[in-house]
Tab-separated table of C-alpha atoms in Angstrom:
chain	number	residue	atom	x	y	z
A	1352	MET	CA	-46.547	-29.370	-146.596
A	1353	LEU	CA	-46.733	-31.330	-149.866
A	1354	ASP	CA	-43.447	-29.795	-150.958
A	1355	GLN	CA	-41.874	-30.848	-147.651
A	1356	ILE	CA	-43.091	-34.432	-148.100
A	1357	LEU	CA	-41.763	-34.638	-151.651
A	1358	ARG	CA	-38.509	-32.885	-150.791
A	1359	THR	CA	-37.685	-35.240	-147.915
A	1360	ALA	CA	-38.864	-38.404	-149.683
A	1361	PRO	CA	-35.286	-39.638	-150.308
A	1362	HIS	CA	-34.767	-39.603	-146.543
A	1363	THR	CA	-38.046	-41.304	-145.664
A	1364	LEU	CA	-38.151	-45.075	-145.147
A	1365	ASN	CA	-40.961	-47.437	-146.088
A	1366	ALA	CA	-43.775	-48.039	-143.613
A	1367	GLU	CA	-41.958	-50.871	-141.871
A	1368	GLY	CA	-38.755	-48.874	-141.558
A	1369	GLU	CA	-40.519	-45.805	-140.189
A	1370	GLY	CA	-42.341	-48.043	-137.715
A	1371	ILE	CA	-39.053	-49.450	-136.444
A	1372	ILE	CA	-37.585	-45.948	-136.067
A	1373	ALA	CA	-40.676	-44.849	-134.160
A	1374	GLN	CA	-40.324	-47.752	-131.734
A	1375	PHE	CA	-36.638	-47.095	-131.134
A	1376	GLY	CA	-37.482	-43.435	-130.646
A	1377	LEU	CA	-39.190	-44.409	-127.397
A	1378	ALA	CA	-35.820	-45.445	-125.978
A	1379	THR	CA	-33.280	-43.147	-127.620
A	1380	ASP	CA	-33.856	-40.198	-125.288
A	1381	THR	CA	-32.331	-42.018	-122.320
A	1382	ALA	CA	-29.064	-40.073	-122.481
A	1383	HIS	CA	-30.884	-36.738	-122.373
A	1384	ALA	CA	-33.182	-37.884	-119.563
A	1385	THR	CA	-30.204	-39.096	-117.535
A	1386	TYR	CA	-28.431	-35.787	-118.071
A	1387	GLU	CA	-31.465	-33.823	-116.887
A	1388	ILE	CA	-31.770	-35.852	-113.686
A	1389	LEU	CA	-28.080	-35.559	-112.841
A	1390	ALA	CA	-27.731	-31.872	-113.743
A	1391	ASN	CA	-30.947	-30.723	-112.090
A	1392	ALA	CA	-31.798	-33.175	-109.313
A	1393	ASP	CA	-29.002	-35.509	-108.224
A	1394	MET	CA	-25.983	-33.196	-108.396
A	1395	PRO	CA	-24.588	-32.628	-104.866
A	1396	TRP	CA	-24.120	-28.868	-104.941
A	1397	PRO	CA	-21.135	-27.320	-103.149
A	1398	THR	CA	-21.323	-24.629	-100.477
A	1399	VAL	CA	-19.157	-21.502	-100.409
A	1400	LYS	CA	-18.661	-18.806	-97.801
A	1401	LEU	CA	-18.791	-15.313	-99.281
A	1402	SER	CA	-16.909	-12.232	-98.136
A	1403	ASP	CA	-19.828	-11.041	-95.993
A	1404	GLY	CA	-19.935	-14.347	-94.126
A	1405	THR	CA	-22.951	-15.690	-95.998
A	1406	GLU	CA	-22.853	-19.393	-96.787
A	1407	VAL	CA	-24.393	-20.181	-100.154
A	1408	ARG	CA	-25.436	-23.533	-101.586
A	1409	LEU	CA	-24.289	-23.232	-105.186
A	1410	ASP	CA	-27.021	-24.822	-107.236
A	1411	GLN	CA	-27.639	-23.562	-110.766
A	1412	ALA	CA	-29.917	-20.730	-109.634
A	1413	ALA	CA	-27.396	-19.521	-107.049
A	1414	TYR	CA	-24.561	-19.672	-109.578
A	1415	THR	CA	-26.608	-17.566	-111.991
A	1416	LYS	CA	-27.199	-15.015	-109.222
A	1417	TYR	CA	-23.749	-14.784	-107.654
A	1418	ARG	CA	-21.735	-14.695	-110.871
A	1419	PHE	CA	-22.958	-11.074	-111.066
A	1420	SER	CA	-21.459	-10.244	-107.653
A	1421	ASP	CA	-19.554	-6.964	-107.400
A	1422	ASN	CA	-16.939	-8.677	-105.206
A	1423	ARG	CA	-14.314	-10.216	-107.455
A	1424	GLU	CA	-13.035	-12.678	-104.843
A	1425	ASP	CA	-16.587	-13.926	-104.344
A	1426	ARG	CA	-17.006	-14.428	-108.082
A	1427	LYS	CA	-13.827	-16.500	-108.220
A	1428	LYS	CA	-14.968	-18.604	-105.264
A	1429	VAL	CA	-18.307	-19.186	-106.955
A	1430	PHE	CA	-16.740	-20.167	-110.288
A	1431	ASP	CA	-14.109	-22.416	-108.720
A	1432	ALA	CA	-16.593	-24.279	-106.543
A	1433	PHE	CA	-19.351	-24.560	-109.130
A	1434	TRP	CA	-17.238	-25.709	-112.061
A	1435	GLY	CA	-15.071	-27.841	-109.831
A	1436	GLN	CA	-18.161	-29.819	-108.889
A	1437	TRP	CA	-19.156	-30.296	-112.529
A	1438	LYS	CA	-15.609	-31.492	-113.169
A	1439	ASN	CA	-16.159	-34.257	-110.598
A	1440	PHE	CA	-18.806	-35.707	-112.922
A	1441	GLU	CA	-16.909	-35.180	-116.174
A	1442	HIS	CA	-16.937	-38.871	-117.094
A	1443	THR	CA	-20.683	-39.278	-116.536
A	1444	PHE	CA	-21.574	-36.135	-118.447
A	1445	GLY	CA	-19.218	-37.293	-121.171
A	1446	VAL	CA	-21.087	-40.589	-121.512
A	1447	THR	CA	-24.531	-38.972	-121.687
A	1448	PHE	CA	-23.405	-36.427	-124.278
A	1449	TYR	CA	-21.497	-38.945	-126.388
A	1450	GLU	CA	-24.489	-41.303	-126.399
A	1451	MET	CA	-26.675	-38.445	-127.615
A	1452	LEU	CA	-24.163	-37.663	-130.364
A	1453	LYS	CA	-24.128	-41.321	-131.426
A	1454	LYS	CA	-27.929	-41.333	-131.567
A	1455	ASP	CA	-27.887	-38.310	-133.874
A	1456	THR	CA	-25.302	-39.954	-136.108
A	1457	ALA	CA	-27.380	-43.141	-136.269
A	1458	TYR	CA	-30.437	-41.211	-137.450
A	1459	THR	CA	-28.252	-39.399	-139.972
A	1460	LYS	CA	-27.074	-42.670	-141.495
A	1461	VAL	CA	-30.478	-44.350	-141.461
A	1462	ARG	CA	-32.024	-41.360	-143.227
A	1463	LYS	CA	-29.172	-41.219	-145.736
A	1464	TYR	CA	-27.876	-37.730	-145.031
A	1465	PRO	CA	-24.193	-36.915	-145.587
A	1466	ASP	CA	-23.778	-35.558	-142.050
A	1467	SER	CA	-25.748	-34.597	-138.954
A	1468	LEU	CA	-25.600	-30.879	-139.717
A	1469	THR	CA	-27.310	-31.329	-143.080
A	1470	ARG	CA	-29.981	-33.544	-141.509
A	1471	ALA	CA	-30.690	-31.094	-138.689
A	1472	LEU	CA	-31.017	-28.129	-141.047
A	1473	ASP	CA	-33.041	-29.942	-143.683
A	1474	ASN	CA	-36.341	-29.855	-141.794
A	1475	ASP	CA	-36.503	-26.090	-142.379
A	1476	LYS	CA	-34.581	-26.293	-145.676
A	1477	LEU	CA	-31.724	-24.240	-144.272
A	1478	PRO	CA	-28.592	-24.412	-146.427
A	1479	PRO	CA	-25.480	-25.522	-144.504
A	1480	ALA	CA	-23.817	-22.403	-145.931
A	1481	VAL	CA	-25.717	-20.385	-143.301
A	1482	TYR	CA	-24.018	-22.322	-140.517
A	1483	ASP	CA	-20.618	-22.352	-142.164
A	1484	THR	CA	-20.711	-18.623	-142.904
A	1485	LEU	CA	-21.704	-17.822	-139.321
A	1486	ILE	CA	-18.741	-19.752	-137.901
A	1487	LYS	CA	-16.274	-18.417	-140.470
A	1488	GLN	CA	-17.342	-14.800	-139.986
A	1489	THR	CA	-17.283	-15.135	-136.201
A	1490	ARG	CA	-13.774	-16.571	-136.133
A	1491	GLU	CA	-12.477	-13.919	-138.524
A	1492	ASN	CA	-13.965	-11.125	-136.411
A	1493	LEU	CA	-12.925	-12.233	-132.933
A	1494	PRO	CA	-10.846	-9.021	-132.602
A	1495	THR	CA	-14.179	-7.190	-132.273
A	1496	LEU	CA	-15.117	-9.366	-129.299
A	1497	HIS	CA	-11.635	-9.003	-127.825
A	1498	ARG	CA	-11.955	-5.227	-128.097
A	1499	TYR	CA	-15.071	-5.450	-125.943
A	1500	PHE	CA	-13.221	-7.531	-123.357
A	1501	LYS	CA	-10.483	-4.899	-123.150
A	1502	ILE	CA	-13.114	-2.207	-122.598
A	1503	ARG	CA	-14.719	-4.388	-119.922
A	1504	ALA	CA	-11.363	-4.797	-118.173
A	1505	ARG	CA	-10.802	-1.029	-118.133
A	1506	ILE	CA	-14.280	-0.285	-116.791
A	1507	LEU	CA	-13.999	-2.963	-114.097
A	1508	GLY	CA	-10.517	-1.722	-113.237
A	1509	VAL	CA	-8.695	-5.051	-113.603
A	1510	ASP	CA	-5.350	-5.668	-115.288
A	1511	GLN	CA	-6.132	-9.241	-116.335
A	1512	LEU	CA	-9.702	-10.141	-117.172
A	1513	HIS	CA	-10.761	-13.635	-116.106
A	1514	TYR	CA	-13.757	-15.694	-117.145
A	1515	TYR	CA	-15.394	-14.918	-113.812
A	1516	ASP	CA	-15.363	-11.217	-114.800
A	1517	MET	CA	-17.813	-11.710	-117.685
A	1518	TYR	CA	-21.080	-11.027	-115.909
A	1519	PRO	CA	-20.967	-7.950	-113.630
A	1520	SER	CA	-22.772	-4.977	-115.174
A	1521	LEU	CA	-20.522	-2.439	-116.853
A	1522	VAL	CA	-22.650	0.406	-115.517
A	1523	LYS	CA	-24.530	0.578	-112.227
A	1524	SER	CA	-27.798	2.466	-112.364
A	1525	ASP	CA	-30.686	3.206	-110.037
A	1526	LEU	CA	-32.908	4.445	-112.878
A	1527	LYS	CA	-36.428	3.041	-112.621
A	1528	TYR	CA	-38.964	2.521	-115.389
A	1529	PRO	CA	-42.447	1.741	-114.010
A	1530	ILE	CA	-44.438	-0.549	-116.285
A	1531	ASP	CA	-46.534	2.254	-117.782
A	1532	GLU	CA	-43.355	4.127	-118.673
A	1533	GLY	CA	-41.824	0.940	-120.052
A	1534	LYS	CA	-44.857	0.397	-122.273
A	1535	GLN	CA	-44.671	3.944	-123.611
A	1536	LEU	CA	-40.948	3.673	-124.315
A	1537	MET	CA	-41.613	0.494	-126.270
A	1538	LEU	CA	-44.483	2.056	-128.212
A	1539	ASP	CA	-42.359	5.062	-129.109
A	1540	ALA	CA	-39.487	2.792	-130.154
A	1541	VAL	CA	-41.575	0.760	-132.618
A	1542	LYS	CA	-43.067	3.773	-134.416
A	1543	PRO	CA	-40.653	3.237	-137.348
A	1544	LEU	CA	-42.548	-0.021	-138.000
A	1545	GLY	CA	-45.530	2.025	-139.112
A	1546	PRO	CA	-48.927	3.077	-137.784
A	1547	ASP	CA	-50.609	-0.321	-138.133
A	1548	TYR	CA	-47.969	-2.131	-136.062
A	1549	ALA	CA	-47.944	0.582	-133.396
A	1550	SER	CA	-51.735	0.860	-133.167
A	1551	THR	CA	-52.147	-2.915	-132.913
A	1552	MET	CA	-49.626	-3.029	-130.080
A	1553	THR	CA	-51.279	-0.040	-128.381
A	1554	GLU	CA	-54.661	-1.777	-128.446
A	1555	ALA	CA	-53.171	-5.074	-127.244
A	1556	LEU	CA	-51.558	-3.376	-124.245
A	1557	LYS	CA	-54.987	-2.273	-123.049
A	1558	HIS	CA	-55.933	-5.899	-122.377
A	1559	ARG	CA	-54.578	-8.497	-119.976
A	1560	TRP	CA	-52.364	-10.333	-122.391
A	1561	MET	CA	-49.429	-10.424	-119.984
A	1562	ASP	CA	-48.674	-11.260	-116.372
A	1563	VAL	CA	-46.215	-8.512	-115.482
A	1564	TYR	CA	-44.684	-8.797	-112.017
A	1565	PRO	CA	-42.801	-11.503	-110.115
A	1566	HIS	CA	-44.567	-13.182	-107.233
A	1567	PRO	CA	-44.083	-16.321	-105.104
A	1568	HIS	CA	-44.143	-19.635	-106.998
A	1569	LYS	CA	-44.136	-17.918	-110.394
A	1570	ARG	CA	-41.584	-19.231	-112.866
A	1571	SER	CA	-38.581	-17.017	-113.524
A	1572	GLY	CA	-37.621	-15.312	-116.773
A	1573	ALA	CA	-39.888	-14.151	-119.569
A	1574	TYR	CA	-41.884	-16.053	-122.139
A	1575	MET	CA	-44.432	-15.582	-124.923
A	1576	ASN	CA	-46.930	-18.242	-125.945
A	1577	GLY	CA	-48.675	-17.652	-129.243
A	1578	VAL	CA	-49.663	-21.186	-130.228
A	1579	ALA	CA	-53.408	-20.733	-129.636
A	1580	TYR	CA	-54.355	-19.784	-133.186
A	1581	ASP	CA	-57.778	-18.305	-132.460
A	1582	VAL	CA	-56.673	-16.586	-129.245
A	1583	HIS	CA	-54.326	-13.664	-128.665
A	1584	PRO	CA	-50.732	-14.315	-127.494
A	1585	PHE	CA	-49.983	-14.620	-123.777
A	1586	LEU	CA	-46.851	-13.138	-122.180
A	1587	LEU	CA	-45.149	-13.985	-118.915
A	1588	LEU	CA	-42.782	-11.359	-117.496
A	1589	ASN	CA	-40.986	-10.717	-114.229
A	1590	TYR	CA	-40.788	-6.950	-114.593
A	1591	ASN	CA	-38.662	-5.196	-111.952
A	1592	GLU	CA	-38.492	-1.668	-113.403
A	1593	ASP	CA	-34.870	-1.635	-114.575
A	1594	TYR	CA	-33.726	-1.088	-118.156
A	1595	GLU	CA	-33.221	-4.805	-118.719
A	1596	SER	CA	-36.923	-5.255	-117.925
A	1597	VAL	CA	-37.852	-2.656	-120.550
A	1598	SER	CA	-35.648	-4.416	-123.091
A	1599	THR	CA	-37.227	-7.766	-122.197
A	1600	LEU	CA	-40.677	-6.195	-122.562
A	1601	ALA	CA	-39.828	-5.075	-126.100
A	1602	HIS	CA	-38.271	-8.469	-126.870
A	1603	GLU	CA	-41.299	-10.495	-125.786
A	1604	TRP	CA	-43.742	-8.147	-127.492
A	1605	GLY	CA	-41.716	-8.649	-130.662
A	1606	HIS	CA	-42.611	-12.336	-130.386
A	1607	ALA	CA	-46.226	-11.510	-129.548
A	1608	MET	CA	-46.657	-9.215	-132.540
A	1609	HIS	CA	-45.036	-11.833	-134.774
A	1610	SER	CA	-47.611	-14.402	-133.643
A	1611	TYR	CA	-50.467	-11.915	-133.890
A	1612	LEU	CA	-49.588	-10.836	-137.424
A	1613	ALA	CA	-48.950	-14.396	-138.615
A	1614	ASN	CA	-52.190	-15.704	-137.098
A	1615	HIS	CA	-54.188	-12.895	-138.688
A	1616	SER	CA	-52.526	-13.285	-142.095
A	1617	GLN	CA	-52.223	-17.049	-142.517
A	1618	ALA	CA	-54.422	-20.113	-142.326
A	1619	TYR	CA	-53.872	-22.283	-139.270
A	1620	ILE	CA	-51.598	-24.719	-141.077
A	1621	ASN	CA	-49.183	-21.942	-142.130
A	1622	ALA	CA	-49.318	-19.622	-139.117
A	1623	ASP	CA	-46.731	-21.231	-136.842
A	1624	TYR	CA	-43.155	-20.165	-137.537
A	1625	PRO	CA	-39.770	-21.784	-136.820
A	1626	ILE	CA	-37.105	-20.561	-134.403
A	1627	PHE	CA	-35.018	-19.340	-137.356
A	1628	THR	CA	-37.409	-16.414	-137.834
A	1629	ALA	CA	-38.862	-16.208	-134.309
A	1630	GLU	CA	-35.904	-14.456	-132.725
A	1631	ILE	CA	-35.631	-11.977	-135.595
A	1632	ALA	CA	-38.863	-10.296	-134.494
A	1633	SER	CA	-37.686	-9.965	-130.889
A	1634	THR	CA	-34.159	-8.742	-131.606
A	1635	THR	CA	-35.399	-6.192	-134.138
A	1636	ASN	CA	-37.529	-4.661	-131.400
A	1637	GLU	CA	-34.529	-4.603	-129.050
A	1638	ALA	CA	-32.472	-2.747	-131.656
A	1639	LEU	CA	-35.271	-0.219	-132.207
A	1640	LEU	CA	-35.564	0.312	-128.447
A	1641	LEU	CA	-31.824	0.950	-128.099
A	1642	ASP	CA	-31.930	3.511	-130.897
A	1643	HIS	CA	-34.855	5.290	-129.221
A	1644	MET	CA	-33.272	5.269	-125.761
A	1645	LEU	CA	-30.042	6.741	-127.097
A	1646	LYS	CA	-31.988	9.494	-128.860
A	1647	ILE	CA	-33.815	10.541	-125.667
A	1648	SER	CA	-30.986	9.991	-123.170
A	1649	LYS	CA	-29.990	13.095	-121.224
A	1650	THR	CA	-26.620	12.190	-119.702
A	1651	ASP	CA	-23.506	10.225	-120.563
A	1652	ASP	CA	-24.204	7.915	-117.619
A	1653	GLU	CA	-27.575	7.073	-119.104
A	1654	ARG	CA	-26.044	6.460	-122.536
A	1655	MET	CA	-23.402	4.234	-120.972
A	1656	LEU	CA	-26.156	2.154	-119.370
A	1657	TYR	CA	-27.874	1.517	-122.699
A	1658	LEU	CA	-24.662	1.020	-124.647
A	1659	GLY	CA	-23.222	-1.330	-122.032
A	1660	GLN	CA	-26.292	-3.521	-122.009
A	1661	ALA	CA	-26.337	-3.592	-125.804
A	1662	LEU	CA	-22.724	-4.753	-125.852
A	1663	GLU	CA	-23.408	-7.516	-123.377
A	1664	GLY	CA	-26.429	-8.584	-125.412
A	1665	LEU	CA	-24.257	-8.856	-128.512
A	1666	ARG	CA	-21.715	-10.915	-126.587
A	1667	THR	CA	-24.233	-13.364	-125.178
A	1668	THR	CA	-26.689	-13.583	-128.066
A	1669	PHE	CA	-24.259	-13.468	-130.965
A	1670	PHE	CA	-20.714	-14.400	-130.001
A	1671	ARG	CA	-21.518	-16.862	-127.215
A	1672	GLN	CA	-24.130	-18.703	-129.282
A	1673	ALA	CA	-21.807	-18.767	-132.299
A	1674	MET	CA	-19.117	-20.246	-130.039
A	1675	PHE	CA	-21.575	-22.923	-128.936
A	1676	ALA	CA	-22.402	-23.589	-132.591
A	1677	ASP	CA	-18.702	-23.957	-133.399
A	1678	PHE	CA	-18.356	-26.540	-130.623
A	1679	GLU	CA	-21.463	-28.445	-131.734
A	1680	ARG	CA	-20.221	-28.748	-135.279
A	1681	GLU	CA	-16.853	-30.013	-134.071
A	1682	VAL	CA	-18.177	-32.799	-131.822
A	1683	HIS	CA	-20.908	-33.894	-134.245
A	1684	THR	CA	-18.429	-34.013	-137.120
A	1685	ARG	CA	-16.042	-36.179	-135.116
A	1686	VAL	CA	-18.749	-38.661	-134.143
A	1687	ASP	CA	-20.159	-38.715	-137.691
A	1688	LYS	CA	-16.684	-39.856	-138.774
A	1689	GLY	CA	-16.682	-42.675	-136.227
A	1690	GLU	CA	-14.547	-41.103	-133.510
A	1691	SER	CA	-15.197	-42.016	-129.875
A	1692	LEU	CA	-15.331	-39.182	-127.341
A	1693	THR	CA	-14.887	-39.238	-123.580
A	1694	GLY	CA	-15.740	-36.491	-121.133
A	1695	VAL	CA	-12.061	-35.526	-121.093
A	1696	ASP	CA	-12.046	-35.284	-124.899
A	1697	ILE	CA	-15.170	-33.132	-124.944
A	1698	THR	CA	-13.783	-30.817	-122.263
A	1699	ARG	CA	-10.585	-30.377	-124.267
A	1700	ILE	CA	-12.500	-29.613	-127.480
A	1701	TYR	CA	-14.761	-27.108	-125.737
A	1702	GLY	CA	-11.822	-25.589	-123.872
A	1703	ASP	CA	-9.876	-25.003	-127.078
A	1704	ILE	CA	-12.814	-23.153	-128.662
A	1705	LEU	CA	-13.601	-21.250	-125.447
A	1706	LYS	CA	-9.984	-20.074	-125.176
A	1707	LEU	CA	-9.812	-19.148	-128.860
A	1708	CYS	CA	-12.965	-17.041	-128.674
A	1709	HIS	CA	-11.852	-15.240	-125.513
A	1710	GLY	CA	-8.263	-14.626	-126.571
A	1711	ASP	CA	-6.698	-16.685	-123.793
A	1712	LYS	CA	-3.449	-17.156	-125.730
A	1713	GLU	CA	-3.229	-13.411	-126.402
A	1714	GLY	CA	-3.862	-12.567	-122.747
A	1715	VAL	CA	-7.272	-10.988	-123.381
A	1716	VAL	CA	-9.303	-13.216	-121.033
A	1717	LYS	CA	-7.771	-15.876	-118.810
A	1718	ILE	CA	-9.725	-19.138	-118.913
A	1719	ASP	CA	-8.962	-21.273	-115.865
A	1720	GLU	CA	-9.087	-24.998	-116.599
A	1721	PRO	CA	-12.072	-25.939	-114.374
A	1722	TYR	CA	-14.248	-23.541	-116.371
A	1723	THR	CA	-13.793	-25.596	-119.544
A	1724	MET	CA	-16.446	-27.949	-118.088
A	1725	GLU	CA	-19.034	-25.358	-119.090
A	1726	TRP	CA	-20.181	-27.520	-122.024
A	1727	ALA	CA	-21.885	-29.889	-119.572
A	1728	TYR	CA	-23.956	-27.009	-118.183
A	1729	ILE	CA	-25.623	-26.151	-121.515
A	1730	PRO	CA	-28.827	-28.210	-121.938
A	1731	HIS	CA	-29.372	-26.874	-125.472
A	1732	PHE	CA	-26.594	-29.158	-126.714
A	1733	TYR	CA	-29.032	-32.051	-126.354
A	1734	ASN	CA	-31.183	-30.377	-129.025
A	1735	GLN	CA	-28.757	-30.594	-131.911
A	1736	TYR	CA	-27.889	-27.552	-133.986
A	1737	TYR	CA	-30.386	-25.265	-132.270
A	1738	VAL	CA	-28.454	-22.433	-130.630
A	1739	PHE	CA	-26.862	-21.063	-133.820
A	1740	GLN	CA	-30.236	-19.570	-134.709
A	1741	TYR	CA	-29.941	-17.037	-131.890
A	1742	ALA	CA	-26.805	-15.685	-133.569
A	1743	THR	CA	-28.291	-15.630	-137.061
A	1744	SER	CA	-31.476	-14.004	-135.747
A	1745	ILE	CA	-29.775	-11.113	-133.966
A	1746	SER	CA	-27.711	-10.545	-137.116
A	1747	ALA	CA	-30.834	-10.375	-139.257
A	1748	GLY	CA	-32.685	-8.301	-136.653
A	1749	SER	CA	-29.868	-5.768	-136.502
A	1750	MET	CA	-29.778	-5.485	-140.277
A	1751	PHE	CA	-33.548	-5.099	-140.569
A	1752	ALA	CA	-33.590	-2.454	-137.822
A	1753	ALA	CA	-30.801	-0.473	-139.477
A	1754	GLU	CA	-32.688	-0.384	-142.790
A	1755	ILE	CA	-36.017	0.447	-141.135
A	1756	LEU	CA	-34.462	3.323	-139.176
A	1757	LYS	CA	-33.349	4.896	-142.446
A	1758	GLY	CA	-37.044	5.565	-143.049
A	1759	ASP	CA	-37.407	3.429	-146.164
A	1760	PRO	CA	-41.070	2.283	-146.368
A	1761	ALA	CA	-40.094	-0.578	-148.681
A	1762	ALA	CA	-37.606	-1.941	-146.129
A	1763	ARG	CA	-40.253	-1.737	-143.421
A	1764	GLU	CA	-42.777	-3.574	-145.583
A	1765	ARG	CA	-40.289	-6.322	-146.437
A	1766	TYR	CA	-39.657	-6.877	-142.746
A	1767	LEU	CA	-43.353	-6.889	-141.821
A	1768	ASN	CA	-43.965	-9.394	-144.602
A	1769	VAL	CA	-41.587	-11.784	-142.840
A	1770	LEU	CA	-43.738	-11.518	-139.711
A	1771	ARG	CA	-47.040	-11.858	-141.556
A	1772	SER	CA	-45.807	-14.873	-143.509
A	1773	GLY	CA	-45.526	-17.075	-140.422
A	1774	GLY	CA	-44.544	-20.533	-141.624
A	1775	SER	CA	-45.961	-20.211	-145.137
A	1776	ALA	CA	-42.493	-20.286	-146.727
A	1777	TYR	CA	-39.149	-21.814	-145.844
A	1778	PRO	CA	-37.479	-19.446	-143.366
A	1779	TYR	CA	-34.127	-18.896	-145.079
A	1780	GLU	CA	-35.834	-18.103	-148.381
A	1781	LEU	CA	-38.354	-15.841	-146.634
A	1782	VAL	CA	-35.663	-13.778	-144.912
A	1783	LYS	CA	-33.515	-13.664	-148.046
A	1784	ALA	CA	-36.449	-12.354	-150.083
A	1785	ALA	CA	-36.758	-9.559	-147.516
A	1786	GLY	CA	-33.180	-8.490	-148.237
A	1787	VAL	CA	-31.106	-10.382	-145.659
A	1788	ASP	CA	-29.088	-13.348	-146.934
A	1789	LEU	CA	-27.819	-15.225	-143.885
A	1790	ALA	CA	-25.623	-17.435	-146.059
A	1791	SER	CA	-23.619	-14.356	-147.055
A	1792	PRO	CA	-21.158	-12.338	-144.935
A	1793	ALA	CA	-23.246	-9.135	-145.110
A	1794	PRO	CA	-25.512	-9.592	-142.045
A	1795	TYR	CA	-22.575	-10.621	-139.883
A	1796	GLN	CA	-20.440	-7.746	-141.095
A	1797	ALA	CA	-23.336	-5.454	-140.191
A	1798	ILE	CA	-23.506	-6.731	-136.628
A	1799	PHE	CA	-19.744	-6.389	-136.182
A	1800	ALA	CA	-20.005	-2.823	-137.473
A	1801	ARG	CA	-22.835	-2.146	-135.024
A	1802	MET	CA	-20.795	-3.522	-132.128
A	1803	ASN	CA	-17.757	-1.448	-133.076
A	1804	ALA	CA	-19.908	1.678	-133.372
A	1805	ILE	CA	-21.225	1.092	-129.844
A	1806	MET	CA	-17.676	0.664	-128.566
A	1807	ASP	CA	-16.566	3.818	-130.380
A	1808	GLU	CA	-19.183	5.780	-128.465
A	1809	ILE	CA	-18.301	4.174	-125.139
A	1810	GLU	CA	-14.629	5.010	-125.639
A	1811	ALA	CA	-15.533	8.577	-126.634
A	1812	ILE	CA	-17.498	8.987	-123.393
A	1813	GLN	CA	-14.626	7.506	-121.395
A	1814	ALA	CA	-12.143	9.846	-123.099
A	1815	LYS	CA	-14.183	12.875	-122.014
A	1816	ARG	CA	-13.954	11.737	-118.395
A	1817	LYS	CA	-10.170	11.537	-118.252
């Protein structure tokens, strides 16, 4: 804490200046608040009629559900109607986002940082090289992502993949994993982390640390809360016995074990950890689970299920978040330089990056123009330079898992030390000391290699079926 105070002293104003900033802080969240009301409450949602005659009111929850539809015409209807409605409010969303960008630039100037990226990363002492390397490596390795899209097109049986073809599952499965089986699969998967980790998790699972099943009025998704220092972590799940639920179970217990180990190893002031390391613990567990499931799978169909979900996880957690990060850097940089942006400008900027990442020009994925409004749908953009950490975390998690699975006790101990350390050290330095330098190309090259290895196996299975 003292180091943080001294380190950020050049960016700290005198008492009067900090008081003025605090007062203005009460009013500078207006753009975000306005966005939240429009996007979540006041938006007049369209209605579409699906192929089975069902009429659906396309709010955000319905869009999330029906974009997975097996009927391609229904997916197109859903995308066209949903994004068309966002397009109707392009100017308003443009104003709220631009005002937020201006606010960030104002704080950057007042605190005497060279740019908004440096200011955002400085709280956790993250070098901008981490961000720059992530974007550079992602852009240089887009052929890996495009290879996945070509595999997706073949599996779905379409000649031209469109953006509305991104979400349907590659493999349909009726395999069920009751919660007790899911727990055992997770416990078996984390055995490479050593007996202490596994035994602690085994004991924790005997107690009611998690609410497992969905029920009326329960919030959706999954979540871990480990902020109560003297109390065990709490987990919220909506377990429905499919493989995704097992993967989510392992993911959330990765967070829980991170909190447990940090709380039992650090004093209160150093136990809490930043997002930069938080998602490493969860994605490492996911990688260990995938390795275990592939080892015990009995059929090619089962392997395809696990491999397909792993691919989609790499798309959404690495490539999609890196794409978002690319867009964030572009718009923040423009506003830092004094450029004004309208909703039309922002849509064009996002559309250019979206098309680049999906190979629109090369004919890999066709991006229809209404879908370039997607930037307005992402609430994380109002929390500047946040989402890139999902991409860096899965890269680090994949690299840690690969080393741990080689059976090297030293690699395992270095990883566990990251978890035990909590927030006692700056996160980039902590992860680097454990052997993963996220400012270097190595972790990103490792995740591209992992993705290509998964695709190699999928194509080998497909070749056997011809």
